[in-house]
Amino acid sequence: MKKKSILLAFVLCLTSLFGLFGLTACGEVSVGTVKASLDSLVQTYTRYAEFITLSGTSESDNWNLEVHLGSNIVSRASGREKYTSLTETYPNILKISNNYVMQNKEYIEELKDGNLSSGAKDRLKTLNSNINAYTSEIKSFISNMNSFDGYLKGLQEQETANPEPEEGVKKQREEEEQLYLRRFKKSYGSLVSKNISMATSVANFVEATGVFNLIKDNVSATDQTFKLIKGYIRIKLLPAFSRYKIDRIENVFDFKSEESAHGDAYSRVNKQLKRLDELFETYEEKLVPNTIGNVGGNESEKKNNLNYLFDYADNFFKHQNNYLKAVNGINFHDLSQSGDAGYDSAKYQAKNRYFLTYMDTIDTFLGVDGVVNAPQIGGEKGELAEFMHQVCALLGI
Amino acid sequence: MKKKWIFAILIIVVLAVVLAIVFVNLFTPKNTTKLAQQVISITTTGYLSPDNKDNQKIDEFMTKVQTNPNLNETEREQIKNYISAYKAFEVMGGFFGRQLVYSKHTSVYSNNVNNIKKSLDDANSKAKAVASYIKGREEVIGQDVDVTTNEYVAQTWRSCVVNVKSLFDNTVSAFSRLTAVYNSCVTSPLMNNDMSKAAFKVANYFASEVKKELEAKDKPVVSTGTQYQSFKNVYFSKANEYQISNYQYSPMAWQVSEDILKAKDLTEYKTDSSSSQQWGWFVRGEIYTFPAGAAAANYDLEVAA
């Protein structure tokens, strides 16, 4: 009996183990599956072209994605700073991110499953899941946009009917508008984040196909290869701009940059976000256009520069991971609630022992004024600015 | 019969527990947070924090005793070395604390973590013991003793130097292991090159030189502690640590390390050897003219075990 019980126990254990390992082998994704998902994405754009329009051709290798905000949102946004991210930041990031996906669509679809490494196959799985997540998000975004537009229509009618209401009614209207705006920002932010996740997984998959190693080892440095690496760098940099501002702040709570009666961490966060905006301007100006300048040098020097650029970018993206880890490691909502006035470093540090280390990492990466004093090689403040500066120098921009 | 069933159930329960432990271990992400916590704690509140009371007491006492005429020249120079090296440890500890938060778990980490923890704990205890001893000597009650005389202060130093030495030995040991942990988790082709390793080699070299000088009775003491401190400020301070990670493309950092490595007696060490022209020249892409790794390979620097 005793032996039987032991045997039974072992059989049970082995069965559960086999089941578990069997499950991990499930869910293989092929290039064909990804192609179908990308086609479904394009069909979704076509179906909802009234709200979100994709234009461009593979010949021009340049795609545009335009979000048509409702007419009431557009008129309400005019001249109002709190709406700026809806009319500028979000659509701009979305265009950059989506363009990269469309530019690589054809390349991905032409690949053969048999030629892919196991690493590339794993990334294909993530890519497929991110494409589907983004495609689903489009539908809920449009629904939320319509709902917000409808709310603003009602609000504008109320304002026309009663342009000078009592203080209490006015305050209630403002608070309500803020609430609806935040909900919509959250939805738009989620759409942008999911597009970035999709584009980043495209970049990761392209890298895993080994095309960059092929270029490094065997292909001479041409304008086209420099543009290819520029596109890769452009898309891998995007999370540096979106993760903090969109995912961790705007998608989570109201950060009112004009308020000052807060704890010591408030001004630090505010400085970081302002610096991030400055850096994004440089990024848009220098790295977004799909052009390069005069790289200079003979063929061998160009090749050296190209290979260096690959290694340099690889090195930098490891730094960027630390920055992203730091940004993810802070619960900004909890920070905003810590202490009596909010943003109390000491109180929040007691909950999150890495908080100050994370903040230091963010300051150093972004090059926040008064924190990073050390001269960088190109004279730029912070790691991100320095990286963009050197990439531009190597691309002759 | 009933007993047999209980026995069988017991076996299944035990197996389930064992399996649960195995699975938890398999699926729990391995990281370096435990050690990071300890290093950060030691550099923000422990003996390597300038705000720590033991640290302040030791610093105050060593600053006072370094000019004591009742000590001989070698002893006074040794104290200067201790002061500088202690400050270098603060910088280095801060660097490792920040880096460990983002480090990957490796076998080198597993092999060293307990020794590092023990060394840091021991050093922290020694700092407490030294500070408490100095305080006790300064606040001696009920005896007819003048605690301010040079002779008394010199005697205090000679009595506590063994513990100070132990504090330093433990810290040096922890840092040389932390260097190995840091290097093992760096995977970037630029970060993990011979030149970036050289920065750690030089740092450990200084540490071991300081140690040797502090141990030597008759050997003339040179200002290795000061150089150690300067070197760490150049490479490992919060504002400058990008030089380690960006080492390959920083001609300034490269040049400083090159100077140090070439100057065998370390007296020619200079920190200011860069110019904006070098940077511009570098940015234009003449990066491969640096003989990366050559300097480190030419000098067989001693790395603390």
XYZ file of C-alpha atoms in Angstrom:
702
model
C 0.000 0.000 0.000
C 2.805 2.347 0.983
C 4.657 1.688 -2.256
C 1.454 2.217 -4.222
C 0.885 5.575 -2.573
C 4.416 6.744 -3.327
C 4.050 5.563 -6.890
C 0.712 7.338 -7.192
C 2.223 10.549 -5.867
C 5.073 10.389 -8.380
C 2.706 9.683 -11.254
C 0.582 12.671 -10.244
C 3.627 14.893 -10.052
C 4.993 13.751 -13.388
C 1.615 14.201 -15.063
C 1.365 17.773 -13.814
C 4.947 18.477 -14.913
C 4.352 17.106 -18.417
C 1.140 19.103 -18.617
C 2.972 22.255 -17.638
C 5.818 21.761 -20.091
C 3.343 20.760 -22.782
C 1.486 24.021 -22.319
C 4.632 26.080 -22.811
C 5.091 24.596 -26.269
C 1.626 25.753 -27.342
C 0.842 28.965 -29.194
C 3.496 29.067 -31.937
C 3.067 32.070 -34.189
C 4.109 32.018 -37.845
C 4.955 34.839 -40.242
C 1.587 34.093 -41.894
C -0.230 34.766 -38.589
C 1.541 38.107 -38.204
C 0.743 38.980 -41.821
C -2.941 38.269 -41.143
C -2.821 40.447 -38.008
C -1.184 43.309 -39.903
C -3.785 42.988 -42.677
C -6.515 43.078 -40.067
C -4.957 46.265 -38.664
C -4.974 47.922 -42.085
C -8.599 46.806 -42.603
C -9.485 48.357 -39.234
C -7.931 51.629 -40.357
C -9.984 51.437 -43.565
C -13.180 50.639 -41.677
C -12.722 53.547 -39.293
C -11.149 55.961 -41.800
C -13.626 58.610 -40.740
C -11.854 58.747 -37.366
C -8.336 57.498 -38.027
C -6.837 57.618 -41.512
C -3.794 55.792 -42.776
C -2.262 57.178 -45.952
C 0.966 56.530 -47.833
C 2.485 53.934 -50.120
C 5.229 51.381 -49.871
C 6.925 53.102 -52.845
C 7.344 56.342 -50.919
C 8.124 54.343 -47.748
C 6.436 57.045 -45.763
C 3.122 56.610 -44.012
C 0.910 59.046 -42.275
C -1.631 58.280 -39.596
C -4.090 60.992 -38.805
C -6.531 60.982 -35.923
C -9.626 63.098 -36.609
C -10.767 64.381 -33.276
C -14.467 65.226 -33.070
C -15.408 68.779 -34.065
C -16.385 69.659 -30.496
C -13.033 68.438 -29.171
C -11.167 70.454 -31.812
C -13.025 73.665 -31.043
C -12.664 73.129 -27.289
C -8.922 72.414 -27.607
C -8.225 75.683 -29.381
C -6.138 77.906 -27.116
C -6.430 75.593 -24.092
C -3.097 74.320 -22.782
C -4.527 71.287 -21.029
C -5.643 69.959 -24.404
C -2.226 70.366 -26.055
C -1.197 66.744 -25.657
C -4.357 65.688 -27.540
C -3.614 67.935 -30.505
C 0.196 67.779 -30.576
C 2.118 65.236 -28.476
C -0.126 62.179 -28.863
C -0.787 62.453 -32.622
C 2.874 63.217 -33.326
C 4.126 60.183 -31.400
C 1.456 58.012 -32.970
C 2.559 59.016 -36.487
C 6.233 58.275 -35.787
C 5.476 54.930 -34.226
C 2.938 53.772 -36.805
C 5.175 54.828 -39.694
C 7.879 52.435 -38.521
C 5.419 49.519 -38.391
C 4.163 50.200 -41.899
C 7.699 50.676 -43.249
C 8.661 47.232 -42.001
C 5.391 45.456 -42.852
C 6.587 44.300 -46.242
C 9.954 43.106 -44.921
C 8.275 41.029 -42.207
C 5.742 39.514 -44.602
C 8.457 38.371 -46.994
C 10.338 36.374 -44.356
C 10.203 32.584 -44.305
C 9.426 30.759 -41.057
C 12.117 28.194 -41.702
C 14.841 30.863 -41.765
C 13.953 32.331 -38.385
C 15.965 31.623 -35.261
C 14.155 30.493 -32.104
C 14.751 33.976 -30.635
C 13.105 35.580 -33.660
C 10.165 33.173 -33.367
C 9.671 34.165 -29.730
C 9.646 37.814 -30.690
C 7.187 37.079 -33.482
C 4.782 35.832 -30.821
C 5.094 39.064 -28.823
C 4.746 41.098 -31.993
C 1.548 39.332 -32.992
C 0.025 39.798 -29.583
C 0.944 43.522 -29.603
C -0.562 44.041 -33.062
C -3.830 42.461 -31.929
C -3.872 44.454 -28.692
C -3.396 47.692 -30.642
C -6.070 46.784 -33.223
C -8.619 46.157 -30.462
C -7.658 49.417 -28.800
C -8.586 51.406 -31.912
C -12.251 50.464 -31.507
C -12.474 51.436 -27.851
C -10.534 54.649 -28.558
C -13.083 55.701 -31.189
C -15.948 54.898 -28.871
C -14.338 56.978 -26.072
C -13.621 59.809 -28.486
C -17.265 59.931 -29.582
C -18.403 59.858 -25.999
C -16.046 62.738 -25.063
C -17.095 64.711 -28.128
C -20.746 64.247 -27.145
C -20.028 65.425 -23.622
C -18.272 68.564 -24.923
C -21.197 69.287 -27.230
C -23.501 69.238 -24.201
C -21.098 71.378 -22.214
C -20.827 73.978 -24.929
C -24.641 74.119 -25.172
C -24.824 74.665 -21.409
C -22.228 77.413 -21.633
C -24.084 79.128 -24.454
C -27.347 78.944 -22.535
C -25.778 80.164 -19.315
C -22.482 81.929 -20.082
C -22.020 83.426 -16.615
C -23.155 80.834 -14.085
C -22.800 80.969 -10.305
C -19.404 80.154 -8.866
C -20.558 76.735 -7.650
C -21.916 75.711 -11.047
C -18.800 77.020 -12.782
C -16.558 74.995 -10.494
C -18.673 71.899 -10.984
C -18.443 72.308 -14.760
C -14.661 72.675 -14.599
C -14.245 69.621 -12.429
C -16.506 67.580 -14.651
C -14.655 68.672 -17.780
C -11.353 67.770 -16.138
C -12.699 64.331 -15.292
C -13.957 63.654 -18.826
C -10.757 65.043 -20.335
C -8.679 62.786 -18.140
C -10.678 59.747 -19.147
C -10.219 60.555 -22.801
C -6.502 61.299 -22.357
C -6.188 57.934 -20.707
C -7.825 56.276 -23.699
C -5.717 58.217 -26.228
C -2.589 57.557 -24.167
C -3.384 53.870 -24.133
C -3.748 53.875 -27.920
C -0.370 55.598 -28.274
C 1.308 53.250 -25.785
C -0.033 50.183 -27.556
C 1.174 51.491 -30.899
C 4.618 52.069 -29.398
C 4.653 48.557 -27.950
C 3.772 47.235 -31.407
C 6.491 49.328 -33.084
C 9.082 48.366 -30.465
C 8.297 44.696 -30.975
C 8.710 45.226 -34.729
C 12.162 46.709 -34.030
C 13.049 43.864 -31.661
C 11.880 41.284 -34.164
C 13.798 42.910 -37.025
C 16.907 42.891 -34.822
C 16.356 39.207 -33.986
C 16.190 38.272 -37.679
C 19.917 39.052 -37.777
C 19.624 41.664 -40.515
C 21.762 44.130 -38.546
C 24.562 41.606 -38.063
C 24.448 40.953 -41.779
C 24.807 44.663 -42.475
C 27.621 44.995 -39.932
C 29.590 42.070 -41.324
C 28.942 42.022 -45.043
C 27.253 45.087 -46.392
C 29.028 48.304 -47.298
C 27.858 51.484 -45.592
C 25.426 53.338 -47.784
C 22.932 56.096 -47.141
C 20.265 53.389 -47.059
C 21.992 51.399 -44.303
C 22.511 54.563 -42.264
C 18.807 55.337 -42.692
C 17.929 51.830 -41.574
C 19.830 52.190 -38.318
C 18.445 55.685 -37.866
C 14.911 54.264 -38.109
C 15.789 51.578 -35.572
C 17.245 54.144 -33.170
C 14.241 56.429 -33.659
C 11.764 53.765 -32.664
C 13.804 52.314 -29.791
C 14.040 55.835 -28.339
C 10.296 56.436 -28.350
C 9.573 54.686 -25.013
C 12.027 57.094 -23.366
C 9.590 59.881 -24.196
C 6.273 58.092 -23.819
C 6.755 55.823 -20.798
C 7.210 58.557 -18.228
C 4.873 61.246 -19.465
C 2.085 59.175 -20.959
C 2.117 55.745 -19.303
C 3.164 56.712 -15.814
C 1.630 60.178 -15.444
C -1.135 61.118 -17.886
C -2.629 57.655 -18.043
C -2.752 57.380 -14.275
C -3.700 60.680 -12.667
C -3.952 64.427 -13.116
C -0.579 66.060 -12.909
C -1.149 69.780 -12.682
C 2.145 71.389 -13.602
C 0.951 74.833 -12.565
C 0.483 73.876 -8.912
C 3.299 74.530 -6.507
C 2.034 73.884 -2.984
C 3.495 70.404 -2.806
C 6.317 68.475 -1.189
C 9.924 68.486 -2.366
C 9.502 65.769 -5.012
C 6.951 67.796 -6.930
C 9.390 70.311 -8.403
C 11.756 67.449 -9.222
C 9.075 65.599 -11.205
C 8.011 68.837 -12.874
C 11.601 69.617 -13.923
C 12.005 66.114 -15.312
C 8.816 66.365 -17.371
C 9.786 69.784 -18.725
C 13.220 68.488 -19.675
C 11.563 65.535 -21.382
C 9.519 67.964 -23.505
C 12.693 69.828 -24.519
C 14.384 66.592 -25.498
C 11.367 65.484 -27.487
C 11.598 68.676 -29.554
C 15.209 67.830 -30.458
C 14.179 64.261 -31.243
C 11.372 65.415 -33.530
C 13.598 67.896 -35.282
C 16.708 65.745 -35.764
C 15.792 62.077 -35.619
C 12.264 61.859 -36.976
C 12.895 62.956 -40.594
C 13.947 59.924 -42.584
C 17.016 61.695 -43.942
C 20.718 61.764 -43.179
C 23.368 64.407 -43.864
C 26.812 64.123 -45.327
C 28.361 61.237 -43.405
C 31.805 61.972 -44.824
C 34.983 59.865 -44.963
C 36.060 57.117 -47.318
C 34.300 53.766 -47.596
C 36.259 52.152 -44.788
C 35.671 55.092 -42.431
C 31.979 55.062 -43.239
C 31.815 51.361 -42.472
C 33.631 51.917 -39.172
C 31.198 54.670 -38.278
C 28.216 52.528 -39.172
C 29.428 49.623 -37.053
C 30.264 51.965 -34.209
C 26.765 53.390 -34.423
C 25.298 49.904 -33.950
C 27.437 49.220 -30.884
C 26.893 52.675 -29.493
C 23.120 52.353 -29.844
C 23.226 48.911 -28.247
C 25.182 50.359 -25.328
C 22.811 53.262 -24.960
C 19.643 51.190 -25.033
C 20.975 49.263 -22.051
C 21.188 52.598 -20.226
C 17.723 53.401 -21.403
C 16.479 50.165 -19.843
C 17.758 51.393 -16.472
C 15.903 54.658 -16.965
C 12.715 52.809 -17.941
C 13.099 50.538 -14.925
C 13.432 53.627 -12.739
C 10.338 55.212 -14.288
C 8.377 51.983 -13.855
C 9.655 51.587 -10.302
C 7.960 54.753 -9.057
C 4.231 54.819 -8.411
C 3.634 58.470 -9.254
C 0.059 58.372 -8.033
C 1.219 57.160 -4.612
C 3.970 59.767 -4.669
C 1.413 62.487 -5.376
C -0.537 61.314 -2.317
C 2.417 60.945 0.048
C 2.599 63.339 2.982
C 0.094 66.078 3.821
C 0.792 68.183 0.749
C 1.679 65.261 -1.548
C 5.010 64.571 -3.231
C 6.832 64.076 0.058
C 10.128 62.319 -0.782
C 10.845 61.077 2.722
C 7.353 59.641 3.190
C 7.365 57.930 -0.177
C 10.937 56.691 0.293
C 9.719 54.806 3.357
C 7.365 52.868 1.055
C 9.711 52.571 -1.896
C 13.311 52.236 -0.759
C 14.715 52.753 -4.263
C 12.800 55.956 -4.875
C 15.757 58.338 -4.566
C 18.003 56.053 -6.621
C 15.305 55.952 -9.307
C 14.955 59.730 -9.266
C 18.740 60.116 -9.582
C 18.726 57.773 -12.567
C 15.968 59.777 -14.264
C 17.760 63.073 -13.572
C 21.037 61.752 -14.980
C 19.424 60.212 -18.022
C 17.435 63.319 -18.894
C 20.089 65.807 -17.778
C 17.933 67.838 -15.441
C 19.314 71.306 -14.722
C 21.245 71.645 -11.507
C 21.605 67.894 -11.107
C 23.858 66.905 -13.971
C 26.855 69.184 -13.990
C 29.517 66.969 -15.463
C 30.574 67.935 -18.978
C 29.564 65.366 -21.517
C 31.624 64.567 -24.566
C 29.559 66.675 -26.906
C 28.838 69.244 -24.228
C 25.235 68.043 -23.901
C 23.395 67.705 -20.615
C 22.433 64.153 -19.728
C 22.758 60.784 -21.372
C 19.784 61.070 -23.716
C 20.820 64.463 -25.103
C 24.387 63.260 -25.455
C 23.281 60.158 -27.309
C 21.117 62.100 -29.745
C 23.947 64.578 -30.261
C 26.459 61.880 -31.122
C 24.053 59.946 -33.338
C 23.371 63.144 -35.288
C 27.123 63.809 -35.579
C 27.707 60.326 -36.946
C 24.799 60.711 -39.383
C 26.080 64.099 -40.535
C 22.897 65.837 -39.358
C -5.525 0.668 6.950
C -6.419 4.176 8.138
C -2.807 4.779 9.163
C -1.600 3.787 5.709
C -3.903 6.335 4.082
C -2.683 9.031 6.426
C 0.854 8.056 5.563
C 0.088 8.226 1.820
C -1.570 11.635 2.168
C 1.404 12.828 4.196
C 3.773 11.811 1.413
C 1.670 13.634 -1.160
C 1.584 16.744 1.017
C 5.361 16.637 1.477
C 5.849 16.172 -2.245
C 3.476 19.010 -2.973
C 5.434 21.283 -0.633
C 8.747 20.266 -2.220
C 7.335 20.822 -5.691
C 5.866 24.151 -4.663
C 9.277 25.269 -3.390
C 10.932 24.085 -6.609
C 8.379 25.917 -8.763
C 8.516 29.076 -6.695
C 12.300 29.048 -7.091
C 12.008 28.364 -10.796
C 9.568 31.158 -11.488
C 10.698 33.753 -8.994
C 12.690 36.359 -10.917
C 16.244 36.354 -9.684
C 17.622 39.792 -9.057
C 20.193 41.680 -7.068
C 17.798 43.703 -4.950
C 18.775 42.200 -1.586
C 22.364 43.286 -1.950
C 21.356 46.605 -3.519
C 19.246 47.304 -0.441
C 22.143 46.628 1.880
C 24.649 48.721 -0.080
C 22.190 51.613 -0.417
C 21.391 51.381 3.259
C 25.087 51.447 4.206
C 25.770 54.454 1.970
C 22.689 56.418 2.991
C 22.452 55.660 6.707
C 25.336 53.297 7.561
C 29.059 53.787 8.088
C 29.611 55.004 4.518
C 27.141 57.859 4.845
C 28.582 61.266 5.767
C 25.390 61.787 7.820
C 26.030 58.713 9.945
C 27.100 59.523 13.518
C 29.836 56.857 13.634
C 31.209 58.110 10.322
C 31.212 61.688 11.621
C 32.937 60.705 14.865
C 35.673 58.765 13.051
C 36.182 61.559 10.523
C 36.323 64.210 13.237
C 38.845 62.201 15.242
C 41.087 61.311 12.297
C 41.080 64.925 11.076
C 42.244 65.942 14.557
C 44.841 63.215 15.041
C 46.482 63.479 11.575
C 48.708 66.340 12.787
C 49.371 64.955 16.256
C 53.099 65.522 17.105
C 53.149 62.470 19.362
C 52.704 60.239 16.335
C 55.583 59.582 13.969
C 55.625 60.730 10.333
C 54.546 57.325 8.974
C 51.592 57.152 11.335
C 50.440 60.649 10.404
C 50.663 59.874 6.673
C 48.789 56.649 7.244
C 45.969 58.565 8.894
C 45.810 60.945 5.918
C 45.525 57.883 3.714
C 42.717 56.504 5.848
C 40.797 59.775 5.637
C 41.056 59.934 1.849
C 40.362 56.259 1.352
C 37.309 56.469 3.618
C 35.939 59.265 1.437
C 36.719 57.198 -1.655
C 34.751 54.322 -0.135
C 31.728 56.590 0.279
C 31.841 57.477 -3.426
C 32.425 53.897 -4.522
C 29.659 52.570 -2.256
C 27.199 55.059 -3.737
C 28.180 53.942 -7.228
C 27.678 50.254 -6.483
C 24.394 50.908 -4.690
C 22.981 52.749 -7.699
C 24.263 50.199 -10.185
C 23.074 47.129 -8.275
C 19.473 48.309 -8.496
C 19.671 47.660 -12.229
C 22.108 44.738 -12.292
C 21.271 41.284 -13.546
C 21.507 38.214 -11.387
C 24.549 36.142 -12.380
C 26.459 33.206 -10.956
C 29.191 35.646 -9.874
C 26.545 37.425 -7.817
C 25.410 34.149 -6.226
C 29.002 33.201 -5.424
C 29.849 36.535 -3.820
C 26.687 37.905 -2.273
C 27.109 36.328 1.167
C 30.763 37.340 1.450
C 29.957 40.897 0.392
C 27.149 41.133 2.917
C 29.337 39.737 5.665
C 32.222 42.083 4.849
C 29.947 45.122 4.843
C 28.269 44.052 8.083
C 31.663 43.478 9.707
C 32.933 46.846 8.488
C 29.799 48.527 9.813
C 30.295 46.852 13.215
C 33.942 47.914 13.274
C 32.919 51.506 12.495
C 30.510 51.380 15.439
C 33.206 49.897 17.668
C 35.788 52.529 16.634
C 33.347 55.420 17.072
C 32.170 54.088 20.409
C 35.763 53.582 21.600
C 36.781 57.130 20.594
C 33.673 58.526 22.268
C 34.398 56.528 25.428
C 37.965 57.807 25.543
C 36.830 61.392 25.024
C 34.136 61.223 27.671
C 36.045 59.340 30.340
C 34.411 60.010 33.679
C 35.606 59.557 37.245
C 39.310 59.465 36.414
C 41.868 62.176 36.712
C 42.764 62.259 32.997
C 43.263 65.153 30.600
C 41.604 63.864 27.423
C 42.884 66.763 25.315
C 46.620 66.098 25.551
C 48.453 65.019 22.410
C 49.776 61.972 24.207
C 46.294 60.838 25.236
C 44.855 61.404 21.729
C 47.796 59.593 20.107
C 47.253 56.685 22.471
C 43.575 56.576 21.501
C 44.585 56.252 17.857
C 47.143 53.509 18.521
C 44.544 51.577 20.472
C 41.863 51.700 17.829
C 43.990 51.365 14.683
C 43.464 47.581 14.608
C 39.722 48.047 14.293
C 40.167 50.841 11.739
C 42.356 48.526 9.696
C 39.736 45.790 9.907
C 37.080 48.269 8.770
C 39.217 49.083 5.729
C 40.105 45.473 4.949
C 36.460 44.453 4.989
C 35.436 47.372 2.807
C 38.200 46.707 0.264
C 37.222 43.049 0.177
C 33.528 43.912 -0.355
C 34.331 46.387 -3.132
C 36.632 44.071 -5.040
C 33.841 41.472 -5.017
C 31.278 44.093 -5.986
C 33.492 44.987 -8.947
C 33.384 41.386 -10.098
C 29.594 41.328 -9.656
C 29.198 44.536 -11.670
C 31.481 43.386 -14.468
C 29.737 40.023 -14.728
C 26.353 41.531 -15.471
C 27.516 44.086 -18.026
C 26.785 42.700 -21.452
C 27.129 45.642 -23.788
C 30.033 45.425 -26.231
C 31.070 48.942 -25.256
C 30.615 48.684 -21.528
C 32.258 45.338 -21.161
C 35.546 46.169 -22.838
C 39.082 46.033 -21.546
C 39.231 49.730 -20.922
C 36.182 49.860 -18.681
C 37.585 46.919 -16.763
C 40.800 48.923 -16.424
C 38.932 51.587 -14.473
C 37.980 48.982 -11.913
C 41.442 47.493 -12.008
C 42.950 50.863 -11.223
C 40.410 51.461 -8.451
C 41.213 48.099 -6.892
C 44.898 48.696 -7.416
C 44.669 51.910 -5.430
C 42.711 50.120 -2.733
C 45.330 47.392 -2.447
C 48.149 49.964 -2.450
C 46.461 51.871 0.336
C 46.122 48.631 2.234
C 49.803 47.763 1.751
C 50.903 51.199 2.864
C 48.771 50.989 5.938
C 50.211 47.620 6.823
C 53.857 48.565 6.235
C 55.721 49.654 9.298
C 58.842 51.115 7.686
C 57.779 51.764 4.106
C 57.468 55.475 3.282
C 53.821 56.387 2.845
C 52.921 58.248 -0.362
C 49.610 59.910 -0.929
C 47.958 56.882 -2.519
C 44.812 57.466 -0.474
C 44.424 60.938 -1.961
C 44.972 59.606 -5.461
C 42.481 56.848 -4.785
C 39.942 59.425 -3.717
C 40.586 61.632 -6.773
C 40.344 58.670 -9.101
C 37.036 57.565 -7.658
C 35.658 61.072 -7.840
C 36.630 61.185 -11.502
C 34.967 57.896 -12.353
C 32.452 56.830 -9.775
C 30.757 59.912 -8.355
C 27.079 60.362 -9.154
C 27.762 63.233 -11.549
C 30.557 61.426 -13.381
C 29.635 57.768 -13.384
C 28.514 57.985 -16.987
C 32.219 57.783 -17.781
C 32.318 54.148 -16.724
C 29.340 53.148 -18.789
C 30.269 55.387 -21.713
C 33.918 54.559 -21.309
C 34.770 53.572 -24.827
C 33.639 56.798 -26.350
C 34.951 59.114 -23.670
C 38.462 60.237 -24.632
C 38.673 62.187 -21.387
C 38.117 59.059 -19.297
C 40.350 57.058 -21.575
C 43.152 59.598 -21.270
C 42.940 59.769 -17.483
C 43.112 56.020 -17.181
C 45.937 55.885 -19.699
C 47.914 58.403 -17.644
C 47.394 56.438 -14.485
C 48.289 53.149 -16.061
C 51.440 54.552 -17.657
C 52.613 56.244 -14.496
C 53.820 53.155 -12.696
C 54.666 55.030 -9.534
C 51.314 56.811 -9.745
C 52.915 60.179 -9.113
C 52.256 61.363 -12.639
C 48.546 60.828 -12.333
C 46.641 63.754 -13.762
C 42.938 64.306 -13.964
C 42.777 67.195 -16.400
C 43.965 65.960 -19.738
C 41.079 66.520 -22.078
C 40.208 69.264 -24.462
C 37.136 70.140 -26.434
C 39.182 69.631 -29.591
C 39.643 65.991 -28.733
C 35.912 65.619 -28.300
C 35.139 67.254 -31.633
C 37.708 65.132 -33.362
C 36.195 62.085 -31.749
C 32.630 62.966 -32.637
C 33.575 63.176 -36.270
C 34.017 59.453 -36.057
C 37.756 58.846 -35.580
C 36.921 56.413 -32.864
C 38.989 53.468 -33.887
C 42.271 55.273 -33.448
C 42.099 54.525 -29.719
C 43.979 51.342 -28.946
C 41.207 50.073 -26.713
C 42.434 47.594 -24.174
C 46.098 48.013 -25.017
C 46.952 49.928 -21.897
C 45.231 47.515 -19.570
C 46.939 44.573 -21.206
C 50.400 46.113 -20.869
C 50.205 46.520 -17.149
C 49.529 43.534 -15.030
C 47.664 45.370 -12.317
C 46.856 43.524 -9.206
C 43.166 42.886 -8.677
C 42.121 42.135 -5.152
C 40.864 38.567 -4.875
